[in-house]
XYZ file of C-alpha atoms in Angstrom:
375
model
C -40.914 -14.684 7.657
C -37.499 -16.270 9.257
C -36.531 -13.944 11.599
C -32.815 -12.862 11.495
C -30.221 -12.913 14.342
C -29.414 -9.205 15.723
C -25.915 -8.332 17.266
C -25.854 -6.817 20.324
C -24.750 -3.003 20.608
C -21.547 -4.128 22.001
C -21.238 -7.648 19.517
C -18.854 -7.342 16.553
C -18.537 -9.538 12.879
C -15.023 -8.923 13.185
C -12.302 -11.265 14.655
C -9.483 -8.907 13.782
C -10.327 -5.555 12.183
C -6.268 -5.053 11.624
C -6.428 -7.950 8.345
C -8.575 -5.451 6.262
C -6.049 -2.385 7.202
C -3.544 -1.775 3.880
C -0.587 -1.957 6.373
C -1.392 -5.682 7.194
C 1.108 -8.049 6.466
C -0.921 -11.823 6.256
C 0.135 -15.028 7.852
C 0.948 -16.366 4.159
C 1.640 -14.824 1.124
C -0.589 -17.077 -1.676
C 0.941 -17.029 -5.514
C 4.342 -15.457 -4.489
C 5.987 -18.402 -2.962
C 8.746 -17.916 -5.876
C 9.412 -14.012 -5.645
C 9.845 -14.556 -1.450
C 12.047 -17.201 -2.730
C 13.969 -15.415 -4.736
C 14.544 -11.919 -2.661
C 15.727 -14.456 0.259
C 18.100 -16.232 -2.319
C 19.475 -12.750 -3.170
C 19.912 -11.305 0.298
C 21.046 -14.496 1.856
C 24.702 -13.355 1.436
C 23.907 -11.028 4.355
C 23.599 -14.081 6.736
C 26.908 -15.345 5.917
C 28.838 -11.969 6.172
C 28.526 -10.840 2.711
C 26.736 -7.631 0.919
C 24.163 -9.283 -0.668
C 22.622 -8.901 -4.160
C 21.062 -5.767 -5.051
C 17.246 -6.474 -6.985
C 14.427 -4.222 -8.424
C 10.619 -5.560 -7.717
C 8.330 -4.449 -10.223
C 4.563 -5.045 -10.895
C 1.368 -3.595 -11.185
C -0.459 -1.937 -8.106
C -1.682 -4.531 -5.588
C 0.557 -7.838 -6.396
C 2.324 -8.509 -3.365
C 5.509 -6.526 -4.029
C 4.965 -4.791 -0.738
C 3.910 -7.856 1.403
C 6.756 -10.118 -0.343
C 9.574 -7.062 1.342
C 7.494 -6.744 4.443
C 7.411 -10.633 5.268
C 11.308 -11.280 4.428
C 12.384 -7.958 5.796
C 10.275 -9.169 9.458
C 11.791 -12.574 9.143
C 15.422 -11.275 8.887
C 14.563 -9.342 11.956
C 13.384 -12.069 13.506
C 16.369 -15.124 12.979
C 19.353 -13.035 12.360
C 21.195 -9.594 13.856
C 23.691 -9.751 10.918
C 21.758 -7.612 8.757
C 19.759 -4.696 9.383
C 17.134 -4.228 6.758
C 15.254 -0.911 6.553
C 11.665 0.308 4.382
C 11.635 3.651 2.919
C 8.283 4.091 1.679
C 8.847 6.814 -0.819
C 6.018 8.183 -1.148
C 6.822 10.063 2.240
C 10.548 9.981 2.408
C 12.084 10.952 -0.985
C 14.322 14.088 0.209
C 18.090 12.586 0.749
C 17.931 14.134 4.585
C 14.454 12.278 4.934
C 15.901 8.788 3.731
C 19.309 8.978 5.872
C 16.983 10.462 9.067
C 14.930 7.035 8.745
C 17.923 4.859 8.322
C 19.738 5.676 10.886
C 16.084 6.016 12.989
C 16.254 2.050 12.715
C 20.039 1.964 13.641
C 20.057 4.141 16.774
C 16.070 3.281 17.551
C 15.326 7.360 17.212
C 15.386 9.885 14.906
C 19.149 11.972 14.938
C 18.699 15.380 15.813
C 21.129 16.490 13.302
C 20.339 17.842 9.828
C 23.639 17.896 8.303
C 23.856 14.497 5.956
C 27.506 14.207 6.124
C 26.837 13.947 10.024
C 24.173 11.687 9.675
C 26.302 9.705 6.828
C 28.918 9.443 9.366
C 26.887 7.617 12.388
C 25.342 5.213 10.314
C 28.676 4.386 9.005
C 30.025 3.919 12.120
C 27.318 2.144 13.675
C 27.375 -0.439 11.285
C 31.150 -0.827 11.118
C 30.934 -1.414 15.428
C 28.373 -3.657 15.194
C 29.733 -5.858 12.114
C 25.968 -5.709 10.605
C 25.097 -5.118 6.929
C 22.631 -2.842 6.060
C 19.579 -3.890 3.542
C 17.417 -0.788 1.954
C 14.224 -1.319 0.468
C 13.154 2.154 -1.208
C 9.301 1.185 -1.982
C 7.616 3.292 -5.060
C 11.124 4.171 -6.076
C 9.497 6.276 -9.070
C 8.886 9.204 -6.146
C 12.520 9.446 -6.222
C 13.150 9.971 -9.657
C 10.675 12.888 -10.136
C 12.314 14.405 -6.485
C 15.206 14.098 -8.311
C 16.905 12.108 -5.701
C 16.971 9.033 -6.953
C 20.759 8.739 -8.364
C 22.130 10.312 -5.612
C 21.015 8.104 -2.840
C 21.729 4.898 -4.619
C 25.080 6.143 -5.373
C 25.910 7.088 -1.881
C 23.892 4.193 -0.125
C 25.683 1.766 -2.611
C 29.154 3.605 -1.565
C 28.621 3.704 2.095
C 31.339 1.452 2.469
C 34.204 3.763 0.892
C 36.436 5.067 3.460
C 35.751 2.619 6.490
C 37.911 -0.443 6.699
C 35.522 -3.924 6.991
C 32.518 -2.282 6.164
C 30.622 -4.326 3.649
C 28.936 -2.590 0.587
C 24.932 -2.025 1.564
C 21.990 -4.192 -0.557
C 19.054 -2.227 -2.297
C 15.765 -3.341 -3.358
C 14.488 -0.667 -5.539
C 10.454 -1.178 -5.729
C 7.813 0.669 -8.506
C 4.426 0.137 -9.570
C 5.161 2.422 -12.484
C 5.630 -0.333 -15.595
C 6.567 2.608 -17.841
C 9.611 3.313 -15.765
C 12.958 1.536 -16.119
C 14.234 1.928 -12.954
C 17.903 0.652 -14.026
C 17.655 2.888 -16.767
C 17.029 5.447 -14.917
C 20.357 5.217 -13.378
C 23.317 6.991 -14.539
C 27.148 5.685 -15.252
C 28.149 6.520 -11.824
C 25.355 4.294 -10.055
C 25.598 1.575 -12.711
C 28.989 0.771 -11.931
C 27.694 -0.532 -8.406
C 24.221 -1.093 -8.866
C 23.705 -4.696 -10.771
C 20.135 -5.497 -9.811
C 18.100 -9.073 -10.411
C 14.367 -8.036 -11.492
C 11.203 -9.939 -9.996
C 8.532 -9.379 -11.838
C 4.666 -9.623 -9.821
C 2.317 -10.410 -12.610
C -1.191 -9.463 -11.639
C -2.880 -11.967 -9.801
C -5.950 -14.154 -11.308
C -9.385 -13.884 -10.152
C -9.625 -17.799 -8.828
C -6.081 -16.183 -6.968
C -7.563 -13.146 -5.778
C -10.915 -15.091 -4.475
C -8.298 -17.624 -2.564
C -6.474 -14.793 -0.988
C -9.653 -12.590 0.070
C -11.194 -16.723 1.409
C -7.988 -16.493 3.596
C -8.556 -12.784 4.859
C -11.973 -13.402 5.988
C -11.276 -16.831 8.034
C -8.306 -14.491 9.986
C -10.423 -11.439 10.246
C -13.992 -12.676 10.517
C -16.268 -15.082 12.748
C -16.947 -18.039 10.934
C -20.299 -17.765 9.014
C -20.099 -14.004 8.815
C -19.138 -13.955 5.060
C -20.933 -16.597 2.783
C -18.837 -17.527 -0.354
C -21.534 -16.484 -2.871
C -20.210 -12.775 -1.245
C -16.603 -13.430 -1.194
C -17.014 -14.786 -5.359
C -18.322 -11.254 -5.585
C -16.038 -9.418 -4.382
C -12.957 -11.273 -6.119
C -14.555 -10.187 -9.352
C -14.945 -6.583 -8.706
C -11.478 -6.684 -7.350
C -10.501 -8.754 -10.719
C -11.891 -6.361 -12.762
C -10.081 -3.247 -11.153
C -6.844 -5.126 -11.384
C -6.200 -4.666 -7.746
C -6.194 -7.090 -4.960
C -6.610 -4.005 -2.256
C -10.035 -3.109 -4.378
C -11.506 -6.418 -2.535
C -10.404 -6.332 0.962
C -11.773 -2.607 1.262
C -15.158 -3.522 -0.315
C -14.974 -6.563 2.273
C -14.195 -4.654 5.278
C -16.669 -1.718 4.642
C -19.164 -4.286 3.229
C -19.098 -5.638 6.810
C -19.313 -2.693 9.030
C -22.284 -2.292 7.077
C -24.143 -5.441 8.307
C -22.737 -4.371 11.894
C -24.261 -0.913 11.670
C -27.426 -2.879 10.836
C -27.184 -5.394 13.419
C -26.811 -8.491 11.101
C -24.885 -10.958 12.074
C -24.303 -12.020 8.563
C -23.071 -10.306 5.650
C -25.523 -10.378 2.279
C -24.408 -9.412 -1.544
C -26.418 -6.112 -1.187
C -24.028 -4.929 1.543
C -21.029 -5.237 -1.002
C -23.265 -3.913 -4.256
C -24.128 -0.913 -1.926
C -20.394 0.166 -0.271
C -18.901 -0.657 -3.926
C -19.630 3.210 -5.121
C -17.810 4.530 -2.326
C -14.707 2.713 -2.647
C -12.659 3.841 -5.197
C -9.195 1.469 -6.158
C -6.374 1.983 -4.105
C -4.384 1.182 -7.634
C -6.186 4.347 -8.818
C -5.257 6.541 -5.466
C -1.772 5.699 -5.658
C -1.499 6.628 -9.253
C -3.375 9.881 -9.608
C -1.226 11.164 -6.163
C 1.981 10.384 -8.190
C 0.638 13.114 -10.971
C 1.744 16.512 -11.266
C -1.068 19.392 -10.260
C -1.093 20.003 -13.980
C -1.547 16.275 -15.034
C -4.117 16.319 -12.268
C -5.995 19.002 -13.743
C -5.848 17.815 -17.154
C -7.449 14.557 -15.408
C -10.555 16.402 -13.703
C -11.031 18.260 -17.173
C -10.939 14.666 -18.932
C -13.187 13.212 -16.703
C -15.859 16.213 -16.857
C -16.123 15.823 -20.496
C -16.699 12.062 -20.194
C -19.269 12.871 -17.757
C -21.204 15.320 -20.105
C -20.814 12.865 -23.139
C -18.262 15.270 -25.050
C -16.344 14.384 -27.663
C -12.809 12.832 -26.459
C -10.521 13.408 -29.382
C -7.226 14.434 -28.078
C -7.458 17.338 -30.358
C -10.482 18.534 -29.896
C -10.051 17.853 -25.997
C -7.358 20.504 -26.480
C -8.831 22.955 -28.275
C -11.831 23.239 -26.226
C -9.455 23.124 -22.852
C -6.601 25.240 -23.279
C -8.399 27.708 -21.864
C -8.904 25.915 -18.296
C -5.557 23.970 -18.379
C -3.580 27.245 -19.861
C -0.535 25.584 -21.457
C 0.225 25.214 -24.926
C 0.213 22.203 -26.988
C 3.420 20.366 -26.521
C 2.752 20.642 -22.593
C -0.942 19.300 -23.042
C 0.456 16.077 -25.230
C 3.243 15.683 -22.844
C 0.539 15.829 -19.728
C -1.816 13.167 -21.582
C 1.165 11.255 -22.667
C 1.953 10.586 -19.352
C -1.613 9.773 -17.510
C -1.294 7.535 -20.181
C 2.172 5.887 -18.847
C 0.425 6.032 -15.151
C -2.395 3.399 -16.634
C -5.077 5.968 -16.266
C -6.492 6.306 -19.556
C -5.133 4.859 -22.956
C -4.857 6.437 -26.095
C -6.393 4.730 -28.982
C -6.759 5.478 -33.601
C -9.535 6.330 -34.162
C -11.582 6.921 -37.766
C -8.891 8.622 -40.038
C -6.160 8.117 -37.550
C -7.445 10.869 -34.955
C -6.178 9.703 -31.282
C -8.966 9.153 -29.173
C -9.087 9.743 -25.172
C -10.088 6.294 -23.569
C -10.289 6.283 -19.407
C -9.257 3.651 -18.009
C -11.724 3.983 -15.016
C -15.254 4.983 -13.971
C -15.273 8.859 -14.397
C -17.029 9.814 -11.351
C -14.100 8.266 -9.115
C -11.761 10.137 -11.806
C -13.048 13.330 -10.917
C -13.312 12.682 -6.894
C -9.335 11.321 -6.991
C -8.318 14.308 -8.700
C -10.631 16.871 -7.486
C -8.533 20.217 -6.615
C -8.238 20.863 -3.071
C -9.936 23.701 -1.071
């Protein structure tokens, strides 16, 4: 029996643990060579003295749209102090005071101490109009905004920053959702329309031989050479494939290969992946369930209980047997499953004698642990 190579307790498989963290932004973005293209083409204006083009970037979870800001955004910063471009993730900042705080955070280099917008309004302002710079604003998962309610006033203010000051140029947005249901121009009232005339990039999702050429280029940044046959990478572009989601992969890769370290291999095998798979659930799946409601979220759990237990999953039915755990009436419960629907969580199909039938869209046991109520 061939004997196989043990690490050391100080050895690691890893060349750089940081290319399988979600905030990683890699060396080269594969299959979106045209949507960088196009976001430089429509801020370029900035470089020349000129507000640039305002754009909305939409696509399903895990296509880039992040990366593709991230990697122009650190390029401006990198050949050019004519613009200042700034990344609200939205997710954590969607209160007005919360997006102006982290504006003018990377304008002054700290966060103001003042909680009065007008204040705050009034700095940035000024600080743009003394240092002749434009400012860029990417507002990433944009949808957060429109349930805060928030959404029309910032872009209307943001896009109007420039009212009042002489020579100060009119601000760029790049409005950013994973939500395909939502119209995010739509969304915007008369006010905001009047100065908000976006270009959408679309980020279709990406193929599996694409997905297996991106996760190939992960593991030669992040892991010694030999760590990672292909046979295991093929496997893992598949199970991200099937999920949809890119991010799927690189998790199952990274915790695929802290278990070979934990058992001293020096090389990682397809059992590693097969075994980590049922404990990493898709990040697409994360990201939509913590946009839900608490009472879309419990509607979810009860969903994917029933699934579990091999209940019937007639939307009817569903209802009647529920409304005692969810507690809302009927119109409320079809508005709730009408929009897990719209998140891409579970679909809603005719059935035999046109009864609407309860479909998820994912394995119920990571259903019920992504919307599990907290204690």
């Amino acid at each position: 029996m061939r004997r196989i190579p043990l690490l050391n307790h100080d050895q690691t498989l890893f060349r750089d643990i940081e290319v399988f963290e979600a905030s990683f932004v890699p060396e080269q973005l594969y299959h979106r060579e045209a949507q960088v293209k196009e976001l430089a083409f429509l801020i370029s204006p900035a470089l020349r003295g000129v507000s640039p083009e305002n754009a909305i970037l939409r696509g399903p979870p895990g296509t880039g749209k992040t990366s593709t800001v991230q990697r122009v955004f650190a390029e401006l910063k990198d050949t050019t102090h004519r613009a200042v471009p700034v990344y609200i993730n939205c997710r954590h900042d969607h209160t007005t005071l919360a997006v102006y705080q982290r504006i003018a955070g990377q304008l002054f280099g700290y966060k103001t101490p003042s909680r009065r917008l007008e204040d705050i309004r009034e700095a940035i302002a000024a600080a743009l109009r003394e240092t002749d710079v434009t400012l860029l604003v990417c507002f990433d998962d944009a949808e957060h905004l429109v349930v805060a309610g928030t959404y029309n006033n910032l872009l209307y203010q943001i896009l109007r920053l420039y009212e009042g000051w002489e020579d100060l140029r009119a601000p760029g947005v790049i409005v950013v959702t994973s939500d395909l249901e939502m119209q995010l121009y739509a969304e915007a009232d008369g006010p905001v329309r009047s100065v908000f005339h976006p270009t959408e990039i679309f980020f279709p999702p990406y193929a599996k031989t694409e997905i297996r050429e991106i996760l190939t280029d992960r593991v030669r940044q992040g892991l010694y050479p030999g760590v990672m046959p292909p046979a295991v990478i093929d496997l893992a572009a598949g199970m991200a494939s099937d999920a949809g989601d890119i991010r799927l992969g690189i998790a199952l890769i990274k915790a695929a290969v802290l278990r070979a370290e934990v058992d001293g291999r020096r090389r990682v095998e397809k059992e590693d992946l097969i075994s980590v798979a049922p404990g990493i659930r898709s990040p697409a799946l994360e990201v939509r369930v913590a946009a839900l409601a608490p009472g879309e979220r419990a509607l979810l759990y009860g969903l994917a209980e029933r699934s579990l237990s091999g209940e019937e999953m007639l939307s009817g039915t569903v209802f009647e047997e529920m409304r005692d755990y969810i507690a809302v009436g009927k119109t409320t419960y079809y508005n709730r499953l009408r929009r897990l629907a719209a998140a891409g969580i579970v679909d809603l199909l005719r059935g035999a004698g046109g009864q609407q039938v309860v479909v998820l869209r994912y394995n119920p046991e990571d259903l019920l642990a992504a919307s599990a109520p907290e204690r």
